[in-house]
Amino acid sequence: MNGAQSVIRTLLAHGVDTCFANPGTSEMHLVQAIDAVPETRAVLCLFEGVCTGAADGFGRMKGLPATTLLHLGAGLGNGIANLHNCRRAATPLVNIVGDHAVHHVAYDAPLTSDIEAVAKPVSAWIRTARTSQGAGLDAADAVRAAMSPSPDPRGGIATLILPADCAWGPGRTAAQPASFNATVAKPRVSADVIVAAAAEIDAQTVLMVDGNGLTERGVTAAGRIAGKTGCRIFSPTFPARVEAGPALPVVNRLPYFPEQIMEMFASVKKLVLLGGERPVSFFAYRNLPSDLVPEHCEVHRVAHRHEDVAQALDDLADAVDAKAPLLAPRPRPELQQGPLNVRGVVSSLAARAPDDCIVAVDSGGGGAAYPAMQRAVRHTWLNLTGGSIGQGGPAAVGAAIACPDRPVFALLGDGGAMYTNQFLWTAAREQLDLVAVVFSNRQYNILEVEYRRLGINDIGERAASLFDLSRPDIDWVALAEAQGVSALKAATCEEFDAGLIGALAAGGPHLIEAVL
Ligand SMILES: Cc1ncc(C[n+]2csc(CCOP(=O)(O)OP(=O)(O)O)c2C)c(N)n1
């Protein structure tokens, strides 16, 4: 048993059995350890941003961390953008990062880097193992840190740096402490706080729900409260995970642009925070405030996101004496016809998506599917949480590996999808039931919208070229097929719908380029 094996065996003993890997020479003993422990599933990703995004998607679905296996500071650095999203989602995740053996660092060999410094902004817990004997215990601490419900803004990411000599030296399995329970109970909100909040909620109130308040239990309780008091239920614009479907109350999503949020809040007298935060503008604008809650609106905090928001909602529903909500039947939407547009894609998705599917979204038109899907089909929705595009495809891969019985959709803008298009290769290698829809408008549309919001009507040629993804057009069918994923291009609603039906019937990974 060497240090590397004790790390892998300890992780397994703590329920952590899936590793999204892109290893190098400093991780070879870890690779050997994975080879020796067949219960650990190693998934090769061809870019570290896919490893980190996939581990995020996996953790969101399982509620348990996956590991990444990354190569020194350079590999970890390549994975940062999706660790940023993961941190925003508060997903549990354990990074295992190899390093040079301690004696080698003094020679400043080419890959030498300050790995802790790279890890710092995206890790709530960082440790560099110091001995091979202690490496297993370090791994146990990493899992505990990732799983502890905490208000830490750095989320649930633990980064364990393993110098090669700690991997190859003698190790031992860390005993699993008797008190360890991977799913640590979230703190419960006190009865006093619930009683006080119950007296405040009325028809001019908005409940801002996040965390486990967006589970089936939480959403159902929120619906009861809304039914009784007339309040409205909102989630933040990009919550990590939402359970939705026709048998659940509708959760409105906070709009994206600050003007829309301000308009919405004009009639809101009270804002009750149940896992959510005060809305702030996604970006700063010269003529708009950052904090979007108007002065006339009182803000009451009931639960923080790391607390048991679902329980708080249940308790609150009981406190206002609310009954189960009456839900009107919601039929699937009608299909569109003619040249393809976002509406056509959304209608087809909402009409055809199988019950119990998972939907991971990134930039692009995919977000428009949320209201339609929420009303039409039972599903789990995973958002791009931190605005760092290129997350949806990798997150879909991680979700598909976490939930092999559930079909997964990745709804991606063509701009965002290019950041991490290697997710397609992993989807093919692992034969995942994953349908990627690329909203192919051949531009960075949102950037053009934001540019116009500066008051500019004539976009100069050079500026326009920075928002334009044509010249050359990206051949999505070829890009997918080159990575082993069958693909087709749809330019009409009918073609898209037929392609979607075919992809779902065939199973396995597919890509549809929705030409907009
Ligand atoms: C990592 C990262 N780099 C750059 C950006 C800036 N950015 C935001 S949206 C966007 C373009 C999105 O284009 P696409 O995915 O095609 O969606 P569209 O806006 O066209 O609907 C860019 C480059 C970002 N958010 N994250």
PDB file of C-alpha atoms and ligand atoms in Angstrom, residues 81 256 282-283 362-366 384 386-390 412-419 439-448 466-467 469, ligand 1:
ATOM      1  CA  ALA A  81     -13.323  28.500 -14.960  1.00  0.00           C
ATOM      2  CA  TYR A 256     -31.432  38.683 -16.011  1.00  0.00           C
ATOM      3  CA  PHE A 282     -25.018  40.760 -12.913  1.00  0.00           C
ATOM      4  CA  PHE A 283     -22.755  43.572 -14.160  1.00  0.00           C
ATOM      5  CA  ASP A 362     -25.028  27.212 -20.596  1.00  0.00           C
ATOM      6  CA  SER A 363     -25.067  30.501 -22.507  1.00  0.00           C
ATOM      7  CA  GLY A 364     -27.262  30.808 -25.600  1.00  0.00           C
ATOM      8  CA  GLY A 365     -30.946  30.159 -26.136  1.00  0.00           C
ATOM      9  CA  GLY A 366     -31.235  27.164 -23.780  1.00  0.00           C
ATOM     10  CA  LEU A 384     -24.587  27.899 -15.416  1.00  0.00           C
ATOM     11  CA  GLY A 386     -21.037  31.565 -12.182  1.00  0.00           C
ATOM     12  CA  GLY A 387     -21.424  33.105 -15.639  1.00  0.00           C
ATOM     13  CA  SER A 388     -18.236  31.411 -16.829  1.00  0.00           C
ATOM     14  CA  ILE A 389     -19.355  29.890 -20.095  1.00  0.00           C
ATOM     15  CA  GLY A 390     -18.372  26.363 -21.204  1.00  0.00           C
ATOM     16  CA  LEU A 412     -25.583  25.167 -25.338  1.00  0.00           C
ATOM     17  CA  GLY A 413     -24.831  28.380 -27.183  1.00  0.00           C
ATOM     18  CA  ASP A 414     -22.382  27.862 -30.044  1.00  0.00           C
ATOM     19  CA  GLY A 415     -20.005  30.347 -28.403  1.00  0.00           C
ATOM     20  CA  GLY A 416     -20.102  28.685 -24.987  1.00  0.00           C
ATOM     21  CA  ALA A 417     -19.957  25.148 -26.399  1.00  0.00           C
ATOM     22  CA  MET A 418     -16.653  25.857 -28.152  1.00  0.00           C
ATOM     23  CA  TYR A 419     -14.884  26.457 -24.814  1.00  0.00           C
ATOM     24  CA  PHE A 439     -28.087  27.008 -30.523  1.00  0.00           C
ATOM     25  CA  SER A 440     -26.095  27.944 -33.586  1.00  0.00           C
ATOM     26  CA  ASN A 441     -26.553  31.648 -34.260  1.00  0.00           C
ATOM     27  CA  ARG A 442     -22.900  32.028 -35.256  1.00  0.00           C
ATOM     28  CA  GLN A 443     -22.392  34.956 -32.954  1.00  0.00           C
ATOM     29  CA  TYR A 444     -21.798  36.047 -29.370  1.00  0.00           C
ATOM     30  CA  ASN A 445     -25.307  37.474 -29.380  1.00  0.00           C
ATOM     31  CA  ILE A 446     -25.450  38.551 -25.745  1.00  0.00           C
ATOM     32  CA  LEU A 447     -22.277  40.592 -26.168  1.00  0.00           C
ATOM     33  CA  GLU A 448     -23.829  42.453 -29.080  1.00  0.00           C
ATOM     34  CA  LEU A 466     -15.427  40.389 -32.089  1.00  0.00           C
ATOM     35  CA  PHE A 467     -19.026  39.225 -31.711  1.00  0.00           C
ATOM     36  CA  LEU A 469     -18.561  33.482 -35.086  1.00  0.00           C
TER      37      LEU A 469
HETATM   38  C1  LIG B   1     -15.111  32.078 -19.454  1.00  0.00           C
HETATM   39  C2  LIG B   1     -15.868  33.214 -20.074  1.00  0.00           C
HETATM   40  N1  LIG B   1     -15.297  33.915 -21.085  1.00  0.00           N
HETATM   41  C3  LIG B   1     -15.982  34.908 -21.682  1.00  0.00           C
HETATM   42  C4  LIG B   1     -17.224  35.256 -21.258  1.00  0.00           C
HETATM   43  C5  LIG B   1     -17.959  36.437 -21.888  1.00  0.00           C
HETATM   44  N2  LIG B   1     -19.128  35.965 -22.611  1.00  0.00           N
HETATM   45  C6  LIG B   1     -20.355  35.977 -22.053  1.00  0.00           C
HETATM   46  S1  LIG B   1     -21.515  35.425 -23.055  1.00  0.00           S
HETATM   47  C7  LIG B   1     -20.409  35.186 -24.301  1.00  0.00           C
HETATM   48  C8  LIG B   1     -20.845  34.691 -25.619  1.00  0.00           C
HETATM   49  C9  LIG B   1     -21.917  33.665 -25.575  1.00  0.00           C
HETATM   50  O1  LIG B   1     -22.183  33.255 -26.881  1.00  0.00           O
HETATM   51  P1  LIG B   1     -23.123  32.035 -27.183  1.00  0.00           P
HETATM   52  O2  LIG B   1     -22.801  30.917 -26.272  1.00  0.00           O
HETATM   53  O3  LIG B   1     -23.018  31.739 -28.625  1.00  0.00           O
HETATM   54  O4  LIG B   1     -24.569  32.532 -26.795  1.00  0.00           O
HETATM   55  P2  LIG B   1     -25.372  33.783 -27.463  1.00  0.00           P
HETATM   56  O5  LIG B   1     -25.014  34.971 -26.654  1.00  0.00           O
HETATM   57  O6  LIG B   1     -24.991  33.878 -28.897  1.00  0.00           O
HETATM   58  O7  LIG B   1     -26.816  33.436 -27.313  1.00  0.00           O
HETATM   59  C10 LIG B   1     -19.132  35.528 -23.903  1.00  0.00           C
HETATM   60  C11 LIG B   1     -17.913  35.383 -24.738  1.00  0.00           C
HETATM   61  C12 LIG B   1     -17.768  34.511 -20.192  1.00  0.00           C
HETATM   62  N3  LIG B   1     -18.972  34.776 -19.701  1.00  0.00           N
HETATM   63  N4  LIG B   1     -17.086  33.494 -19.643  1.00  0.00           N
END
